[in-house]
mmCIF file of C-alpha atoms in Angstrom:
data_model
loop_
_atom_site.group_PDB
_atom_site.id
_atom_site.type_symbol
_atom_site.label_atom_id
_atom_site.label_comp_id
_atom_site.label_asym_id
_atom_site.label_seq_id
_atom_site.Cartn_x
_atom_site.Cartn_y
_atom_site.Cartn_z
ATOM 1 C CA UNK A 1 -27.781 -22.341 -44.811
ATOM 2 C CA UNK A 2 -25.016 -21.559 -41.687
ATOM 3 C CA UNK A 3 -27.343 -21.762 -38.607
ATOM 4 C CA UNK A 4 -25.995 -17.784 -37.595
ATOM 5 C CA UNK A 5 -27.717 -16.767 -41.090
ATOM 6 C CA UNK A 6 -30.740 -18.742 -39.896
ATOM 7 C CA UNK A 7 -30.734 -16.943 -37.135
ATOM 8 C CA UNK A 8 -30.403 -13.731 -38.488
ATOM 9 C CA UNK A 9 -33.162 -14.573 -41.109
ATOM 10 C CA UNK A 10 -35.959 -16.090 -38.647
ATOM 11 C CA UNK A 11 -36.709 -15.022 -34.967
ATOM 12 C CA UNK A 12 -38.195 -18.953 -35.011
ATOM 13 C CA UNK A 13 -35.438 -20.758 -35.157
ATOM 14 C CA UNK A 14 -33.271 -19.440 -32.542
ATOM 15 C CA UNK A 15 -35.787 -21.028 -29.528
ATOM 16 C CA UNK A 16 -34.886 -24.752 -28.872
ATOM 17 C CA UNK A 17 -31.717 -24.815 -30.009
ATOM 18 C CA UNK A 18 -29.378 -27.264 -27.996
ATOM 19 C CA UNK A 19 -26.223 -26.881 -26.633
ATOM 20 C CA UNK A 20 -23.890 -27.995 -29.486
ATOM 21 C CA UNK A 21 -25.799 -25.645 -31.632
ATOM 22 C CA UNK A 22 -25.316 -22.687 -29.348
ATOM 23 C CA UNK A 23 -21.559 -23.769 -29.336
ATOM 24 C CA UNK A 24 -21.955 -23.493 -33.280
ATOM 25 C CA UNK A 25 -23.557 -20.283 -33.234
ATOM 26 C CA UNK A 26 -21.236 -18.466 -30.897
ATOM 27 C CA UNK A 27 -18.254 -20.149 -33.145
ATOM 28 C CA UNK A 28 -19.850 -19.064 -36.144
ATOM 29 C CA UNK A 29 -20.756 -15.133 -34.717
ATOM 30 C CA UNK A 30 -17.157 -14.615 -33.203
ATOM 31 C CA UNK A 31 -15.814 -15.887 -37.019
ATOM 32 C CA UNK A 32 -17.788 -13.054 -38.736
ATOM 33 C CA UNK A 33 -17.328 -10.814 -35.345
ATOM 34 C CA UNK A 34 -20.615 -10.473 -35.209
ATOM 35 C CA UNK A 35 -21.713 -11.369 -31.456
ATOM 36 C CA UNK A 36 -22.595 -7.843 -30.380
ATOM 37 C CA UNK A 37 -24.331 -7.274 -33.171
ATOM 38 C CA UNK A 38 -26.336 -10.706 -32.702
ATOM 39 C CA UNK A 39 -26.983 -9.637 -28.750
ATOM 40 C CA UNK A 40 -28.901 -6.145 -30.288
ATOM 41 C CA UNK A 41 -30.964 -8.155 -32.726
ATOM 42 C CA UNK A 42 -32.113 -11.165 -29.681
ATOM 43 C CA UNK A 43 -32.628 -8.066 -27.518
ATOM 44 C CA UNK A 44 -34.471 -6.227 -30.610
ATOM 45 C CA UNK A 45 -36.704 -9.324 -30.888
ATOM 46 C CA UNK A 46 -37.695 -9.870 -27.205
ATOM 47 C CA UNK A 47 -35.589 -13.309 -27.316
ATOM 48 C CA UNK A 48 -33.080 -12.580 -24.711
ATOM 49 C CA UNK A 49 -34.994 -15.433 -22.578
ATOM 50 C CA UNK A 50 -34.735 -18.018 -25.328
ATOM 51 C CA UNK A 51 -30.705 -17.772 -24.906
ATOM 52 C CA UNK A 52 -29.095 -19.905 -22.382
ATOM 53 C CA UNK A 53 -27.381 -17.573 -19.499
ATOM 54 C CA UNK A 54 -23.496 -18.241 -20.685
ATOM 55 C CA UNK A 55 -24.128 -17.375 -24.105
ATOM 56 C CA UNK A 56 -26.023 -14.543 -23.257
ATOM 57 C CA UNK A 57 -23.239 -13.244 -21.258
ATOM 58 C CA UNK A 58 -21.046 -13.982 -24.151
ATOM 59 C CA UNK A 59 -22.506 -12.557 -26.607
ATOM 60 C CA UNK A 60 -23.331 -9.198 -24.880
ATOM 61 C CA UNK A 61 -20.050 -9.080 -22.688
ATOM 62 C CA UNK A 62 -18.749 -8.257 -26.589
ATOM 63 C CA UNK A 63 -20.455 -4.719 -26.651
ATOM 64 C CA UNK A 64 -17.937 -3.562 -24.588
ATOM 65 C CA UNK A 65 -15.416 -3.489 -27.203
ATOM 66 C CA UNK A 66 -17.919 -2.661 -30.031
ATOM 67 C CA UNK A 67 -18.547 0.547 -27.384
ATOM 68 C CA UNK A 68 -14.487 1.047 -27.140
ATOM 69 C CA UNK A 69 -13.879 1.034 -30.503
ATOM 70 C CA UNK A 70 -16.898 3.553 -31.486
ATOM 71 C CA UNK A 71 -14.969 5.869 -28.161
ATOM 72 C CA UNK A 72 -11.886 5.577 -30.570
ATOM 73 C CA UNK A 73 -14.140 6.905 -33.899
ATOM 74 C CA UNK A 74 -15.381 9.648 -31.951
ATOM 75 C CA UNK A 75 -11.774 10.320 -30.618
ATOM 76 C CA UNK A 76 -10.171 10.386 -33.830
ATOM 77 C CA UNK A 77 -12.893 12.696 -35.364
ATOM 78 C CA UNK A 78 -12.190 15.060 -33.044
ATOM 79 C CA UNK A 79 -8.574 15.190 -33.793
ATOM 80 C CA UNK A 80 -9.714 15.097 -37.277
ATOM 81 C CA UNK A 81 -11.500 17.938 -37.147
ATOM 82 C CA UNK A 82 -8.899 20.057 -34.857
ATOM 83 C CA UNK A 83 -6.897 19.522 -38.166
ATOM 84 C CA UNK A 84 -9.011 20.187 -40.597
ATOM 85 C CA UNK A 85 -11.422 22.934 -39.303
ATOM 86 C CA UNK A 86 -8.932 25.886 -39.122
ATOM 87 C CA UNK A 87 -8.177 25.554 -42.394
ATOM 88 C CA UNK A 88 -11.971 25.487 -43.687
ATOM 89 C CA UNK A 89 -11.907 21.533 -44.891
ATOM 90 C CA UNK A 90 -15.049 20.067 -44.988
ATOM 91 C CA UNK A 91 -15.404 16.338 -43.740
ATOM 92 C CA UNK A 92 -18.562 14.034 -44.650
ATOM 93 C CA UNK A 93 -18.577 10.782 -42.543
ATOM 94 C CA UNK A 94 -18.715 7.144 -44.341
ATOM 95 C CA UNK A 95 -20.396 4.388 -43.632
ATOM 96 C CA UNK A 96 -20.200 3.277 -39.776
ATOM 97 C CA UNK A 97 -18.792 6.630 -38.375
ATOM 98 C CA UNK A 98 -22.210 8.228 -39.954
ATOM 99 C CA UNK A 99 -24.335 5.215 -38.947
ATOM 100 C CA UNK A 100 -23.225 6.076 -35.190
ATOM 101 C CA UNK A 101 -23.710 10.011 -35.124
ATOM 102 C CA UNK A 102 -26.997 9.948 -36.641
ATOM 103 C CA UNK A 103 -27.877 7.341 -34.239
ATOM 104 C CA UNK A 104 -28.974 4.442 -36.400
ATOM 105 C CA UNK A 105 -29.260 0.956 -34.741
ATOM 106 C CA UNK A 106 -27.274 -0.195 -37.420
ATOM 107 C CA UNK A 107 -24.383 1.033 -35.648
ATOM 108 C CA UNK A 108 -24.854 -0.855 -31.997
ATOM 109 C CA UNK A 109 -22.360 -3.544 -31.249
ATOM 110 C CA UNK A 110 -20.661 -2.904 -34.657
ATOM 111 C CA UNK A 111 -16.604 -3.206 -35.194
ATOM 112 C CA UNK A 112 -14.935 -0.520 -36.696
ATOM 113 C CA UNK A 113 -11.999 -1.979 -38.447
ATOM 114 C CA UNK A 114 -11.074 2.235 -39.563
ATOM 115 C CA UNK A 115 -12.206 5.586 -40.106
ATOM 116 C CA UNK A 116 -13.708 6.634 -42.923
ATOM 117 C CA UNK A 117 -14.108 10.194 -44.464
ATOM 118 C CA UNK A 118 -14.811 12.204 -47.784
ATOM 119 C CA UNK A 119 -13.232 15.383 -48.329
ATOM 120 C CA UNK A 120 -13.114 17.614 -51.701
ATOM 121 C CA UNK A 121 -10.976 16.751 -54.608
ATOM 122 C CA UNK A 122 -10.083 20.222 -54.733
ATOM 123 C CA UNK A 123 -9.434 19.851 -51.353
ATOM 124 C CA UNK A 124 -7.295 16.845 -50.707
ATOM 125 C CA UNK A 125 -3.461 18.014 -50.980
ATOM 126 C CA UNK A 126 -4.890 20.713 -48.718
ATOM 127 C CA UNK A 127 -6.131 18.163 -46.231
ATOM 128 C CA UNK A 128 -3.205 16.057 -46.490
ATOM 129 C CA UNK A 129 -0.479 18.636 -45.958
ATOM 130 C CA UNK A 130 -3.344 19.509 -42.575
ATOM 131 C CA UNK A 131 -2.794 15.814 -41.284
ATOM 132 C CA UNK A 132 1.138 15.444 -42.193
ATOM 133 C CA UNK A 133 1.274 18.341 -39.823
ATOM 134 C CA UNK A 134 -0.408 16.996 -37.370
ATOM 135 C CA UNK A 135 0.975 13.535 -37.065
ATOM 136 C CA UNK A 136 -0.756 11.349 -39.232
ATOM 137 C CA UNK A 137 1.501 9.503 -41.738
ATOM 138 C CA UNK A 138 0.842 6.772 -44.600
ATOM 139 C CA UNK A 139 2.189 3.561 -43.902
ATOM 140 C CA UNK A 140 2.535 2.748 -47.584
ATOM 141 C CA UNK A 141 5.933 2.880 -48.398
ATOM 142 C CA UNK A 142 6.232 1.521 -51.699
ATOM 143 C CA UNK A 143 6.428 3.679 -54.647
ATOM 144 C CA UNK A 144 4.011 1.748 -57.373
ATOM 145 C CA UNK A 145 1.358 1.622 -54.252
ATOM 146 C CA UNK A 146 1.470 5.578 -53.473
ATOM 147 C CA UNK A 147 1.420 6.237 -57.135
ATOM 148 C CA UNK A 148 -2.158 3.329 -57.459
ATOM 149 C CA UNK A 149 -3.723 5.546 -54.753
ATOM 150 C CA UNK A 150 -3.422 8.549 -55.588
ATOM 151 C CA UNK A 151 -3.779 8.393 -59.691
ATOM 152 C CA UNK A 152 -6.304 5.740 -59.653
ATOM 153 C CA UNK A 153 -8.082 5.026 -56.546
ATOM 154 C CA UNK A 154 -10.784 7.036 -54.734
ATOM 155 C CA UNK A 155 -9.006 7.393 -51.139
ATOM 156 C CA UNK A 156 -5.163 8.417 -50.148
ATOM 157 C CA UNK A 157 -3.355 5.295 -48.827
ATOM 158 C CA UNK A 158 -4.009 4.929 -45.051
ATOM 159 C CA UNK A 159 -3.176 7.238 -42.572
ATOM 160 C CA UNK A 160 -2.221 6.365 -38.919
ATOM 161 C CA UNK A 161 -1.199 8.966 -35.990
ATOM 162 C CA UNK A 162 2.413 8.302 -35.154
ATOM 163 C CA UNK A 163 1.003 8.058 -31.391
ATOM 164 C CA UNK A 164 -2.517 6.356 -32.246
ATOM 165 C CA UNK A 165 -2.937 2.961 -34.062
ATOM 166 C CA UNK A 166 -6.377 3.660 -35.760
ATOM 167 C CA UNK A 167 -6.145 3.691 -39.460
ATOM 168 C CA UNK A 168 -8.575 6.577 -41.195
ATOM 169 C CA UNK A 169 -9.114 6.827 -44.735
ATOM 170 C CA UNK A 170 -9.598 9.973 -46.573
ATOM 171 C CA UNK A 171 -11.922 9.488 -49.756
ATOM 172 C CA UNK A 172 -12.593 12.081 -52.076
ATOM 173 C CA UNK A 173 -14.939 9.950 -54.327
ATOM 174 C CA UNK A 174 -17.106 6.471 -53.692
ATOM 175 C CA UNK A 175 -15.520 4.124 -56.494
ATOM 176 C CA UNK A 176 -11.372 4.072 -57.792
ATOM 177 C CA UNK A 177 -11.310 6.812 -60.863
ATOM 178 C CA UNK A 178 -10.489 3.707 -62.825
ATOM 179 C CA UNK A 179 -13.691 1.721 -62.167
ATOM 180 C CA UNK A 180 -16.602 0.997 -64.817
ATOM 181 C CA UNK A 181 -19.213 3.173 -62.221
ATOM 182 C CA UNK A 182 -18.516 6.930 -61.382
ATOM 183 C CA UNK A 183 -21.129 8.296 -58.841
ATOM 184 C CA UNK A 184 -20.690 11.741 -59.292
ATOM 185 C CA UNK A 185 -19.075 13.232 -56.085
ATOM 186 C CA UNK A 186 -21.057 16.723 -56.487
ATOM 187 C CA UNK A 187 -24.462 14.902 -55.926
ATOM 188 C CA UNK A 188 -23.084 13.057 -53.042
ATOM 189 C CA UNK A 189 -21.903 16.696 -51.385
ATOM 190 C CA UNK A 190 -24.801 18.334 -52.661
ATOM 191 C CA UNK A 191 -26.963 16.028 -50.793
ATOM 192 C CA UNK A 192 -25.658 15.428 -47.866
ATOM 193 C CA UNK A 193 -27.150 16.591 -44.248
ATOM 194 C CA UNK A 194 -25.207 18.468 -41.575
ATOM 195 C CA UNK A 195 -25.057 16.767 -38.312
ATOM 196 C CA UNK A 196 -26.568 19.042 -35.545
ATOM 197 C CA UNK A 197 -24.703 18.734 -32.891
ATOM 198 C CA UNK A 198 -21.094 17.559 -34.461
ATOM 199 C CA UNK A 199 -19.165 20.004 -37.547
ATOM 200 C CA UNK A 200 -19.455 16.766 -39.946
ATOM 201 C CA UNK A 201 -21.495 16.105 -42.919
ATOM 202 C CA UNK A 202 -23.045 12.890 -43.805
ATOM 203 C CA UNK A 203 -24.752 11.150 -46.896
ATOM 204 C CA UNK A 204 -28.483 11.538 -47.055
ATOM 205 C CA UNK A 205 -30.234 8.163 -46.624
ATOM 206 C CA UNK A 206 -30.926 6.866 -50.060
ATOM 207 C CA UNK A 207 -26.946 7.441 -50.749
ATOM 208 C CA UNK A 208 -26.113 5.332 -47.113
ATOM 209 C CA UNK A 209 -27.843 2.660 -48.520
ATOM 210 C CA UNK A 210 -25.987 3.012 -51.827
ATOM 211 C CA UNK A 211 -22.581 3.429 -50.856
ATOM 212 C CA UNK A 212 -23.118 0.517 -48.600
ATOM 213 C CA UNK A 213 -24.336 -1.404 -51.750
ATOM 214 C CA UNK A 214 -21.037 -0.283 -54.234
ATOM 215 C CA UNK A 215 -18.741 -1.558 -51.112
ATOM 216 C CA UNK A 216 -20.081 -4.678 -51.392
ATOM 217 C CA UNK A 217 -21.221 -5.865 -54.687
ATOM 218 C CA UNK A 218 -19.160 -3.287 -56.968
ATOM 219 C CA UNK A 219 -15.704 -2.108 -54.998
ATOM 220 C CA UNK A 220 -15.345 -5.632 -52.815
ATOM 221 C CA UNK A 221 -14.453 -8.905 -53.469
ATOM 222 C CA UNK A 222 -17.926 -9.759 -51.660
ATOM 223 C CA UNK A 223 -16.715 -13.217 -49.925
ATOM 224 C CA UNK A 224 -16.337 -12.603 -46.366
ATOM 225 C CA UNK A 225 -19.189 -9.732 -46.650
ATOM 226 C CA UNK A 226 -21.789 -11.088 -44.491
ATOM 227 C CA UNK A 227 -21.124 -7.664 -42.133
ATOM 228 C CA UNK A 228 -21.711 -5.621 -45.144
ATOM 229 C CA UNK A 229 -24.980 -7.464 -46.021
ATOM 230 C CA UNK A 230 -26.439 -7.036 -42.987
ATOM 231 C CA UNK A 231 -25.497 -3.326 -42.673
ATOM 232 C CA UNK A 232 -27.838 -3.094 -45.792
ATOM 233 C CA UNK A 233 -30.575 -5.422 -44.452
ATOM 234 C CA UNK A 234 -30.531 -3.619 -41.348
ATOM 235 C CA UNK A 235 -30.282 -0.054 -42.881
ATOM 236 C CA UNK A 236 -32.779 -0.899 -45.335
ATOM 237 C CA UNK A 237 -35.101 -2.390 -42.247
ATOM 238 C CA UNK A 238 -34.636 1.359 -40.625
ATOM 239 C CA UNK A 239 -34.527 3.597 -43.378
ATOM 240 C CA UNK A 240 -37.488 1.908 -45.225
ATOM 241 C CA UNK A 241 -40.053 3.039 -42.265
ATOM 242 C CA UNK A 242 -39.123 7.476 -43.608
ATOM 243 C CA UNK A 243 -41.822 8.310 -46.004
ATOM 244 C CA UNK A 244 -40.939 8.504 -49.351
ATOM 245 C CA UNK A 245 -37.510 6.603 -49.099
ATOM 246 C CA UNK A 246 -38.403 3.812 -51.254
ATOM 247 C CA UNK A 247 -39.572 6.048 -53.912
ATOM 248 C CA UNK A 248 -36.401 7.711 -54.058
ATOM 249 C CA UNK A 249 -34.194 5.449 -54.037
ATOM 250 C CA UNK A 250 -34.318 4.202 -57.364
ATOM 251 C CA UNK A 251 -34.059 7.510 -58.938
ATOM 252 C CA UNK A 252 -31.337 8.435 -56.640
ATOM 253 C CA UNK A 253 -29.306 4.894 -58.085
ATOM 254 C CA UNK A 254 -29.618 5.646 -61.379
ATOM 255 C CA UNK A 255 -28.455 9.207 -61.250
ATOM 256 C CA UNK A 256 -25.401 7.846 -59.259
ATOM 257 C CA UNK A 257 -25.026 5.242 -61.567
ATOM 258 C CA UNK A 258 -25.563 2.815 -59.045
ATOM 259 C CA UNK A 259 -27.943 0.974 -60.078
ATOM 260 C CA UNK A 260 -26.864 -2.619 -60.912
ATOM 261 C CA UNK A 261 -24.803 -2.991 -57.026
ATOM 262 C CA UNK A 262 -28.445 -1.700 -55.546
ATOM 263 C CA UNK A 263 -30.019 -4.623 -57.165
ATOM 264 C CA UNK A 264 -27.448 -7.432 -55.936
ATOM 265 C CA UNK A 265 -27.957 -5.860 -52.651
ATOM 266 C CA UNK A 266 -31.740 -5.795 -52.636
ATOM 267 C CA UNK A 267 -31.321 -9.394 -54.537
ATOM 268 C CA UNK A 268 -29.016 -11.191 -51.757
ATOM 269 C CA UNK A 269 -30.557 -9.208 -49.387
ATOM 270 C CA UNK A 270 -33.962 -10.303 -49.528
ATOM 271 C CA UNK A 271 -32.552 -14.034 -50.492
ATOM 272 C CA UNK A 272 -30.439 -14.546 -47.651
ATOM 273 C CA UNK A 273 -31.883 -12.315 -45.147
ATOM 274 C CA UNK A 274 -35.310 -12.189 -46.277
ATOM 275 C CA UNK A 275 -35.522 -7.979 -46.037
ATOM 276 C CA UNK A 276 -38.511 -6.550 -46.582
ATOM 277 C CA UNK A 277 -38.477 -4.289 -50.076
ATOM 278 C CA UNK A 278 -41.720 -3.529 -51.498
ATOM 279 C CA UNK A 279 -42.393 -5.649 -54.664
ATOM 280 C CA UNK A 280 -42.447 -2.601 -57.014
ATOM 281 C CA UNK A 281 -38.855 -1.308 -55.849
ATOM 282 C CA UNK A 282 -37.843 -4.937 -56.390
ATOM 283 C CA UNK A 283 -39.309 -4.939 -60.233
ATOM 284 C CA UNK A 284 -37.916 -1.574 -60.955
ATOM 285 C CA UNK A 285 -34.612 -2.977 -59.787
ATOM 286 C CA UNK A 286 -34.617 -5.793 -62.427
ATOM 287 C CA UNK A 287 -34.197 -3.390 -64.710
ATOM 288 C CA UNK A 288 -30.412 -2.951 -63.756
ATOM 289 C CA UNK A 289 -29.998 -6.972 -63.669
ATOM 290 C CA UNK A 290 -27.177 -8.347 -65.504
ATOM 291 C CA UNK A 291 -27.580 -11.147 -68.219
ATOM 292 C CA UNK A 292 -28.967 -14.285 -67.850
ATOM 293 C CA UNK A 293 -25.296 -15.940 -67.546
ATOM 294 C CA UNK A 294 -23.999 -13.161 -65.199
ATOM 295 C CA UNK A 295 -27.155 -13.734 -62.815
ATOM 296 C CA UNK A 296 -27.128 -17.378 -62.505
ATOM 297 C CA UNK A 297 -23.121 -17.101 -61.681
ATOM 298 C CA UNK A 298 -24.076 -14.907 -58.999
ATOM 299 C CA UNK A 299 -26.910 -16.517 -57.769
ATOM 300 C CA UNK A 300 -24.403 -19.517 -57.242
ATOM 301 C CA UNK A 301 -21.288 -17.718 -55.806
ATOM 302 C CA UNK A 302 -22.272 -15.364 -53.737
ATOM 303 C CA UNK A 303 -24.559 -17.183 -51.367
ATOM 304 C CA UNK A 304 -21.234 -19.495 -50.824
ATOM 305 C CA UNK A 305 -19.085 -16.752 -50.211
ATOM 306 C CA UNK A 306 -21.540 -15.519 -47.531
ATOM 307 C CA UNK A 307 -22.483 -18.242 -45.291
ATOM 308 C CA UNK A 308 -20.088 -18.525 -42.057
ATOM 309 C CA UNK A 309 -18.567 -21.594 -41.260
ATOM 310 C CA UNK A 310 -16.895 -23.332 -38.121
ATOM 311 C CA UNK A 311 -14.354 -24.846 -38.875
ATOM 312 C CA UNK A 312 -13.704 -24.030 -42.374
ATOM 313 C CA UNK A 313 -14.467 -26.288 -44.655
ATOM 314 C CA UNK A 314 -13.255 -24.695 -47.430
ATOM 315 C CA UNK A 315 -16.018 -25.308 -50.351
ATOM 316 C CA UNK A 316 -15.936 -21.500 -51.048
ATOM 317 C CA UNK A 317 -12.484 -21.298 -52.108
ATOM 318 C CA UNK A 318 -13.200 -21.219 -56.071
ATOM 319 C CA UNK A 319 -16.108 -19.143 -55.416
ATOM 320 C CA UNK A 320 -14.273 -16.315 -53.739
ATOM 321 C CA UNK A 321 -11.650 -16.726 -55.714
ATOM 322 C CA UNK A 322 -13.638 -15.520 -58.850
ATOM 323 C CA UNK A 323 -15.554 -13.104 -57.017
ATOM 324 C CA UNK A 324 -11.805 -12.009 -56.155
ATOM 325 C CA UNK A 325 -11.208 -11.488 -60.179
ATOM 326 C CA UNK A 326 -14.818 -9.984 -60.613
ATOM 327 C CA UNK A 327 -13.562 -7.295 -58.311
ATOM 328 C CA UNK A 328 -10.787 -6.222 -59.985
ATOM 329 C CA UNK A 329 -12.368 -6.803 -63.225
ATOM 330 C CA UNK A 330 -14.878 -3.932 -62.601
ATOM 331 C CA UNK A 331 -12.134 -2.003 -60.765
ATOM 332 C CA UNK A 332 -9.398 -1.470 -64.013
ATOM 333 C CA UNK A 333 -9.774 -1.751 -67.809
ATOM 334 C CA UNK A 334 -7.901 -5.000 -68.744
ATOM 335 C CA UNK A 335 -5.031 -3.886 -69.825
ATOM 336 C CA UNK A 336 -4.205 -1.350 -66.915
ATOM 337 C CA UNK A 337 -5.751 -4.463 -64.959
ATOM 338 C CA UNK A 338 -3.109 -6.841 -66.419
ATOM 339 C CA UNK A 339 -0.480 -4.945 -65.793
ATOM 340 C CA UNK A 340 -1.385 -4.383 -62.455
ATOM 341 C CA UNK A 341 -1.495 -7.655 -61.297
ATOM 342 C CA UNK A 342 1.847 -8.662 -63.144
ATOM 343 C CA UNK A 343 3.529 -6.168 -61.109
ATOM 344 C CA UNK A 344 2.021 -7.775 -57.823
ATOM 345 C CA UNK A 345 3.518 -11.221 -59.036
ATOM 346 C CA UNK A 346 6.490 -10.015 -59.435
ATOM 347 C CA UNK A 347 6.507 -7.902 -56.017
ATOM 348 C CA UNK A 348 5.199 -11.585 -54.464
ATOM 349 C CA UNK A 349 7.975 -13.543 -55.891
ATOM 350 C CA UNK A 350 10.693 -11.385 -55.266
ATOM 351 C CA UNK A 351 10.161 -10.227 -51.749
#
């Protein structure tokens, strides 16, 4: 095990360590950009004394741009919303954008890499027409790619302003139209809590949790995930203290239909980053286990594809490459998936 995940698995083993493995663990955190992040959880945990004064200053000195980049969320919502309101669009915030305005601790010291926002089906040429008229333009040019988005996928291809560099995504469902799982976008609405002091709409708990869980182990190609994995760990941490969440949260996957990417991410979770899920959440989630093969392939890959490493030294490379294929695999049916990637081969080969 990478001595960051050690660290983010056991408060013990972060006292002692000596200078060559603080060098490692900085390396490691900055690789996974992770260091702000890491600062919260030593704070969290009392351990601040345990770290040596530069790395200290290193590691926290990075919430500065974890704070600039949230400034640039809450920026671009507004102008979002200036947009959308007049014309009576509703907008339900997405992962870390709803993990900052309903003030979970999951959000402090995170990167946002983009916006992301739901919007009705019904409502989605509507919203697009909106943000075409106020600046924002796709950056996807090609004709195949525009066509994949909006026939297949669950999100229009990127936006950017013309004046702003921040990329926002506008989903109308959780998972591509083309995928084996279809969480049914009128729970997810249906569900869903106003903000109080903001004109947005987020997920309810149990479906945070969830949608973190499809991103990961349904929609992504996992490898490089170890952010994602510990935005469940750490929302599961949180969330699991409201009464009643753990009872609902089972139901609540299986009428999404979300059940199987719930229990890799209770699985890995609690493997990796020893979270604590009550033992009967973790039996009724082995009833959405895969086969015997499936399992033990997982079981093998995916702890690979997670563990940081400085420098690289490249043992996960068949690993993630057939995580890589397990993500498209549950993304298209095979021959919509074969074609697919045909026409990408060709695109690559004849730039």
């Amino acid at each position: 095990m990478s001595l960051l995940l050690r660290i983010l698995r056991d408060p013990a083993a972060l006292p002692g360590l000596s200078v060559c493995a603080w060098n490692l663990l900085l390396r490691e955190s900055r690789s996974q950009q992770l260091c702000a992040r890491l600062s919260w959880i030593i704070e969290d945990r009392g351990q601040v004394g345990e770290c040596p004064q530069a790395a200290w200053l290193d590691l926290s000195a990075q919430r500065f741009f974890a704070e600039h980049k949230q400034a640039q969320v809450r920026l671009e919502l507004r102008k979002l919303q200036k947009a959308l309101g007049p014309r009576g669009i509703p907008m339900l915030l997405l992962k870390g954008a709803a993990y900052a305005h309903t003030g979970l601790r999951v959000a402090r010291g995170r990167n946002f890499a983009d916006l992301d926002i739901m919007v009705p089906r019904a409502r989605l040429e509507a919203a697009e027409t909106a943000l075409e008229a106020q600046g924002w333009i796709s950056e996807t040019t090609n004709r195949y790619d525009q066509r994949y988005y909006r026939r297949w996928m669950h999100e229009l291809p990127p936006l950017h302003h013309r004046t702003r560099s921040f990329e926002v995504d506008i989903h109308h469902a959780l998972l591509p139209l083309t995928g084996r799982l279809q969480p049914d976008p009128a729970l997810l609405w249906r569900d869903s809590q106003p903000l109080p002091d903001a004109p947005y709409r987020v997920l309810c708990h149990e479906d945070m949790v969830l949608h973190s869980a499809a991103q990961v182990f349904q929609d992504g190609e996992i490898a490089g995930e170890l952010s994602g994995l510990l935005d469940l760990h750490q929302l599961l941490e949180e969330l699991g203290r409201d009464p009643g969440f753990w009872d609902r949260l089972m139901p609540r996957a299986q009428a999404l239909q979300l059940g199987r990417p719930l229990f890799y991410a209770l699985r890995f979770c609690r493997k990796l980053l020893d979270t604590p899920v009550p033992a009967e959440v973790l039996r009724a989630a082995r009833e959405h286990a895969p086969g015997a093969l499936s399992g033990r392939l997982m079981d093998l890959l995916v702890p690979r594809v997670m563990e940081p490493r400085y420098p690289r030294q490249s043992p996960a490379h068949i690993a993630a490459w057939l995580l890589f294929v397990r993500s498209h695999w549950l993304r298209m049916p095979p021959g919509m998936l074969a074609a697919h990637l045909l026409r990408k081969a060709l695109r690559r080969s004849n730039p």
